[in-house]
XYZ file of C-alpha atoms in Angstrom:
424
model
C -114.931 6.376 54.407
C -113.134 8.592 51.917
C -116.104 10.786 50.995
C -118.688 12.294 53.313
C -122.401 12.021 52.562
C -124.973 14.800 52.527
C -128.233 13.288 53.791
C -131.555 15.156 53.969
C -134.015 14.084 56.670
C -137.654 13.694 55.727
C -140.038 13.935 58.700
C -143.182 12.193 57.480
C -146.649 12.516 58.999
C -150.117 12.332 57.440
C -148.686 12.327 53.929
C -146.722 15.535 54.469
C -143.079 16.347 55.101
C -142.031 18.628 57.956
C -138.713 20.346 58.687
C -138.188 18.627 62.047
C -139.856 16.491 64.714
C -142.100 19.361 65.863
C -144.567 19.047 62.954
C -144.867 22.825 62.705
C -143.350 23.798 59.355
C -144.557 21.926 56.274
C -141.792 21.334 53.745
C -143.882 19.563 51.121
C -147.322 18.092 50.506
C -145.774 15.704 47.968
C -143.143 13.541 49.721
C -142.361 11.466 46.619
C -141.718 14.489 44.412
C -139.593 16.129 47.119
C -137.572 12.943 47.664
C -137.000 12.586 43.926
C -135.784 16.177 43.808
C -133.316 15.451 46.611
C -132.048 12.263 44.984
C -131.568 13.889 41.598
C -129.966 17.040 42.987
C -127.077 15.402 44.818
C -128.359 13.776 48.035
C -126.294 10.686 48.851
C -128.962 9.088 51.028
C -132.308 9.959 52.627
C -133.459 9.384 56.191
C -137.240 9.124 56.557
C -138.607 9.505 60.079
C -142.054 7.926 60.311
C -144.019 10.083 62.759
C -147.266 8.151 62.452
C -149.491 7.828 65.518
C -151.693 4.773 64.855
C -151.757 1.621 62.723
C -153.505 3.292 59.787
C -151.102 6.223 59.581
C -148.165 3.832 60.009
C -149.293 1.760 57.033
C -149.719 4.960 55.037
C -146.176 6.001 55.952
C -144.829 2.621 54.809
C -146.682 3.027 51.519
C -145.126 6.472 51.058
C -141.682 4.993 51.757
C -142.374 2.311 49.151
C -143.430 4.931 46.627
C -140.272 6.920 47.321
C -137.872 3.984 47.048
C -139.515 2.913 43.793
C -138.549 6.148 42.022
C -135.127 7.025 43.451
C -131.835 5.205 43.184
C -130.017 6.320 46.329
C -130.207 4.480 49.678
C -133.097 5.255 52.017
C -133.073 4.714 55.771
C -136.399 4.208 57.530
C -136.628 5.336 61.152
C -139.321 5.890 63.745
C -142.207 3.714 64.885
C -140.095 0.562 65.207
C -141.179 -1.574 68.142
C -140.615 -5.152 67.000
C -138.901 -7.307 64.411
C -141.927 -7.151 62.119
C -141.572 -3.360 61.899
C -137.978 -3.692 60.694
C -139.083 -6.238 58.105
C -141.813 -3.909 56.839
C -139.346 -1.027 56.445
C -136.895 -3.195 54.521
C -139.733 -4.631 52.448
C -140.730 -1.056 51.616
C -137.425 -0.800 49.767
C -135.339 0.930 52.439
C -131.672 -0.024 52.505
C -131.521 0.419 56.280
C -133.812 0.471 59.302
C -132.928 2.568 62.373
C -133.926 1.550 65.907
C -134.627 4.274 68.465
C -132.399 3.652 71.490
C -134.682 5.808 73.634
C -137.010 2.793 73.645
C -135.722 0.113 76.021
C -137.314 -2.615 73.922
C -135.235 -1.547 70.919
C -132.011 -2.024 72.856
C -132.971 -5.660 73.312
C -134.098 -5.830 69.664
C -130.671 -4.978 68.210
C -129.245 -8.474 68.408
C -132.341 -10.160 66.992
C -132.720 -7.914 63.938
C -128.962 -7.667 63.382
C -128.689 -11.447 63.162
C -131.881 -11.895 61.142
C -131.425 -9.147 58.543
C -127.664 -8.580 58.754
C -125.891 -5.859 60.699
C -125.299 -3.960 57.448
C -129.063 -3.257 57.328
C -129.412 -1.883 60.862
C -128.650 1.553 62.309
C -129.606 2.915 65.713
C -130.911 6.386 66.489
C -129.680 8.051 69.679
C -130.583 11.312 71.416
C -127.567 11.413 73.716
C -123.992 10.232 73.974
C -124.957 8.120 76.991
C -127.427 6.065 74.939
C -124.623 5.167 72.546
C -121.869 4.508 75.063
C -124.148 2.438 77.322
C -124.822 0.129 74.379
C -121.491 0.337 72.568
C -120.833 -3.404 72.286
C -124.221 -4.477 70.846
C -124.048 -1.518 68.458
C -120.644 -2.656 67.217
C -121.752 -6.267 66.949
C -125.196 -5.878 65.399
C -125.430 -2.454 63.761
C -123.864 -0.631 60.831
C -123.866 2.790 62.458
C -125.562 5.482 64.518
C -127.865 8.376 63.681
C -126.954 10.886 66.365
C -129.673 13.472 67.080
C -127.103 15.817 68.516
C -124.222 18.107 67.549
C -122.093 16.545 70.298
C -119.542 14.563 68.301
C -116.436 13.554 70.228
C -113.653 10.988 70.238
C -115.813 8.817 72.513
C -117.438 7.378 69.386
C -114.181 6.064 67.945
C -114.731 2.967 65.826
C -118.384 3.765 65.088
C -119.986 5.196 61.959
C -121.931 8.345 62.819
C -124.522 10.416 60.968
C -125.186 13.496 63.138
C -128.534 15.238 62.612
C -127.464 18.749 63.525
C -129.970 21.311 64.753
C -128.137 24.446 63.584
C -127.139 25.572 60.125
C -123.723 27.067 60.844
C -121.317 26.104 58.091
C -118.266 26.279 60.374
C -119.885 24.001 62.954
C -120.876 21.521 60.264
C -117.363 21.605 58.840
C -115.921 20.798 62.264
C -118.322 17.886 62.748
C -117.529 16.402 59.327
C -113.802 16.466 60.048
C -114.312 13.844 62.771
C -113.176 10.510 61.313
C -116.205 8.711 62.787
C -118.660 10.877 60.844
C -119.646 9.339 57.503
C -122.236 11.973 56.632
C -124.303 14.814 57.979
C -128.005 15.575 58.138
C -130.309 18.078 59.750
C -130.961 21.792 59.322
C -127.786 22.387 57.322
C -128.922 20.166 54.450
C -132.718 20.248 54.865
C -133.123 23.105 52.437
C -134.285 23.399 48.862
C -133.103 20.216 47.132
C -131.611 22.332 44.350
C -129.136 23.739 46.892
C -127.654 20.344 47.758
C -125.014 20.402 45.033
C -123.899 23.879 46.133
C -123.589 22.633 49.722
C -121.464 19.680 48.618
C -119.211 21.843 46.471
C -118.722 24.305 49.329
C -117.769 21.446 51.640
C -115.416 20.045 49.015
C -113.750 23.430 48.613
C -113.156 23.464 52.367
C -111.396 20.103 52.448
C -114.346 17.754 52.980
C -114.496 15.263 50.122
C -118.002 14.763 48.800
C -119.528 13.016 45.801
C -119.624 15.839 43.272
C -119.012 15.968 39.550
C -115.296 16.415 38.955
C -114.178 15.939 35.385
C -110.989 14.037 34.589
C -110.665 16.078 31.406
C -111.438 19.640 30.329
C -113.572 20.734 27.406
C -110.349 21.765 25.683
C -109.307 18.093 25.648
C -112.299 17.262 23.426
C -112.316 17.569 19.637
C -114.917 20.115 18.564
C -116.596 20.707 15.239
C -115.910 23.924 13.306
C -118.350 25.822 15.525
C -116.787 24.628 18.798
C -119.478 22.054 19.605
C -119.330 18.417 20.728
C -122.241 16.001 20.114
C -123.731 14.328 23.184
C -125.489 10.956 23.016
C -127.886 10.700 25.961
C -128.679 7.303 27.497
C -130.972 6.126 30.292
C -128.579 4.961 33.012
C -130.877 2.152 34.153
C -132.091 0.604 30.911
C -129.383 1.671 28.474
C -132.036 3.076 26.120
C -130.760 5.885 23.862
C -132.876 8.960 24.559
C -131.644 11.803 22.381
C -128.765 13.581 20.683
C -127.757 17.151 21.533
C -124.689 19.400 21.505
C -122.518 21.118 24.084
C -120.187 24.052 23.911
C -117.658 24.883 26.632
C -120.173 26.841 28.701
C -122.797 24.071 28.552
C -120.150 21.520 29.556
C -119.086 23.540 32.589
C -122.660 24.282 33.664
C -123.531 20.585 33.436
C -120.656 19.752 35.781
C -121.512 22.656 38.059
C -125.215 21.865 38.515
C -125.530 18.130 37.777
C -128.296 19.001 35.285
C -127.728 18.196 31.615
C -127.225 21.521 29.852
C -126.842 21.840 26.089
C -126.198 24.449 23.412
C -129.045 25.080 20.985
C -127.570 25.623 17.545
C -130.885 26.873 16.174
C -131.472 29.431 18.950
C -127.798 30.174 19.630
C -128.234 29.831 23.389
C -127.754 27.477 26.317
C -130.695 25.349 27.402
C -131.146 23.263 30.511
C -133.051 20.147 29.567
C -136.365 20.254 31.448
C -136.228 23.943 32.422
C -139.527 24.496 30.608
C -141.140 21.046 30.680
C -139.854 19.838 34.053
C -138.373 16.794 32.297
C -134.899 17.255 33.704
C -131.926 15.003 33.059
C -129.654 14.426 36.050
C -126.087 13.410 35.307
C -124.964 9.929 36.299
C -121.809 9.848 34.186
C -120.128 11.521 31.216
C -117.756 9.488 29.021
C -115.746 10.508 25.964
C -115.352 8.119 23.038
C -112.025 6.824 21.709
C -111.478 9.888 19.508
C -112.577 12.393 22.157
C -115.073 13.894 19.716
C -118.338 12.572 21.219
C -119.725 12.450 24.765
C -121.915 9.652 26.105
C -124.112 10.991 28.909
C -125.801 8.455 31.179
C -128.659 10.234 32.909
C -131.601 9.847 35.250
C -134.477 11.044 33.080
C -137.477 12.719 34.669
C -140.529 12.391 32.451
C -139.865 12.097 28.724
C -136.783 13.047 26.744
C -138.559 13.886 23.489
C -140.572 17.057 22.849
C -143.235 14.879 21.150
C -144.050 13.252 24.483
C -142.189 10.040 23.641
C -139.744 8.776 26.234
C -136.987 8.541 23.612
C -136.494 10.612 20.482
C -135.645 7.430 18.558
C -138.951 5.838 17.587
C -139.162 6.156 13.785
C -138.316 2.730 12.355
C -136.249 2.743 9.180
C -135.210 -0.869 8.778
C -134.910 -3.894 11.039
C -133.853 -7.519 10.660
C -136.451 -8.484 13.262
C -133.740 -9.911 15.491
C -134.959 -10.936 18.928
C -133.110 -9.195 21.770
C -130.839 -11.397 23.870
C -130.385 -8.781 26.580
C -131.716 -10.636 29.670
C -133.358 -7.636 31.342
C -134.822 -6.478 28.009
C -136.307 -9.943 27.435
C -137.786 -9.989 30.938
C -139.226 -6.501 30.433
C -140.687 -7.397 27.017
C -142.388 -10.540 28.323
C -143.635 -8.693 31.389
C -145.031 -5.896 29.211
C -146.928 -8.463 27.119
C -148.383 -9.910 30.338
C -149.472 -6.416 31.433
C -150.985 -5.784 28.009
C -152.958 -9.034 28.255
C -154.264 -7.987 31.658
C -155.292 -4.540 30.418
C -156.505 -5.696 26.980
C -157.843 -9.263 27.363
C -157.446 -11.532 24.359
C -159.770 -14.469 23.767
C -158.022 -17.798 24.241
C -155.050 -16.230 26.046
C -153.558 -18.464 28.763
C -152.368 -15.334 30.555
C -155.909 -13.987 30.700
C -157.094 -17.388 31.931
C -154.716 -17.081 34.899
C -155.805 -13.517 35.685
C -159.459 -14.529 35.436
C -158.948 -17.420 37.873
C -157.234 -15.127 40.352
C -154.393 -15.240 42.842
C -155.000 -18.774 44.136
C -154.683 -20.274 40.646
C -151.567 -18.215 39.924
C -149.951 -19.313 43.188
C -150.835 -22.939 42.474
C -149.108 -22.726 39.088
C -146.023 -21.055 40.583
C -145.784 -23.878 43.108
C -146.252 -26.552 40.436
C -143.596 -25.024 38.179
C -141.130 -24.763 41.079
C -141.641 -28.465 41.727
C -141.058 -29.201 38.020
C -137.670 -27.473 38.282
C -136.693 -29.676 41.204
C -137.714 -32.833 39.339
C -135.900 -31.761 36.161
C -132.735 -30.904 38.099
C -132.674 -34.363 39.703
C -132.597 -36.138 36.327
C -130.399 -34.192 35.388
C -131.142 -32.806 31.919
C -129.877 -29.288 31.235
C -132.396 -28.662 28.451
C -135.300 -29.794 30.613
C -134.117 -27.635 33.516
C -133.850 -24.648 31.161
C -137.402 -25.203 29.906
C -138.859 -25.557 33.407
C -137.053 -22.469 34.714
C -138.427 -20.437 31.788
C -141.916 -21.750 32.544
C -141.487 -20.869 36.211
C -140.272 -17.338 35.440
C -143.267 -16.698 33.194
C -145.670 -17.674 35.971
C -143.682 -15.585 38.465
C -144.102 -12.589 36.147
C -147.856 -13.165 36.094
C -147.728 -13.196 39.896
C -145.663 -9.984 39.872
C -148.274 -8.303 37.681
C -151.064 -9.516 39.951
C -149.225 -8.109 42.995
C -148.350 -4.769 41.364
C -144.619 -5.438 41.034
C -142.333 -5.071 38.013
C -138.731 -5.972 37.216
C -137.457 -2.624 38.480
C -138.745 -3.567 41.938
C -137.061 -6.974 41.826
C -133.749 -5.750 40.418
C -133.599 -2.955 42.965
C -134.190 -5.383 45.817
C -131.446 -7.683 44.527
C -129.076 -4.734 44.196
C -129.797 -3.759 47.804
C -128.705 -7.201 48.932
């Protein structure tokens, strides 16, 4: 792996995050908010250790994982409290990209092959306390697992051919640097990175400066390469990186440009106040950089961002909501169409309309909805056997509508589905 990952560990118990397995120092009472802060501030992945102690607390931990994965767009690894195949399935169903088996449990050693074959080795990591645990199981790890979370600073050439993520106990920069230089190490976690999320970008830049390549913002061009207006400013069009929705227009000067690259937070120049402003510094509605692109003339920047809260000072998500003129053209963007239809279904559920078929389905409940999904799936099969392309198209559309009703009934939306598909 060319670049090394910086991976905070979240030790989760009773709805709180702790700084290690000892459950002594509380890091946050709001795991979702903390995880979002990590993801937006430069974390490349998160490891969540479920430290639940009974079935109820375990289910609560899985719900917290699900809430975290629903709002962040970096991989999450679920670890702890895995005793059987069903536990791995629940972690993956909670939106985690990976599940990590604890090799200290003998049963998990035997579980590696089963879950590796069922879910794919690229979904499975193992968690080891000692070098012996890894070396004693080296072949099944290689055959059925993607890599190893090593709860130790002891990284040696004995792990050659494996992918390691050491969870280091100390916070010495020199020691961390030495560990990351091992070719087996794909990322690092532990005390060194389990700090204030806002410090993550500084950690990555410091590592990068010392020869460890990390995923930081490095511009291919300088601000001098851009064409400025007479006051030395460049307009910035800001776009939601997930939906493509245009959020706002602002301006940068050279200092705002450099600070944006330095912090990963969109920073602009206020022409009315004659000062820099970090979007969200007052409201908390930060914009985290996903990409910056110059147009063909190098006189405008397109910023794709992860928007926290709303972009507009009016409380609207986007600043562009005042209609001037429209041809009434129906969008052909597939995801936009899905979202629009889904939003109508949600509106029907929240604001029932007399005579609405959608409300009829909600009123009848889950069994009726499932029956219709099954019937429409059968209609697709029959139409495809004919075959008649137009009939198949019609039946698939019918099926998707009923699936969206089911999604609404189950508390899912298209973001959940798209994210799951992307994970695969």
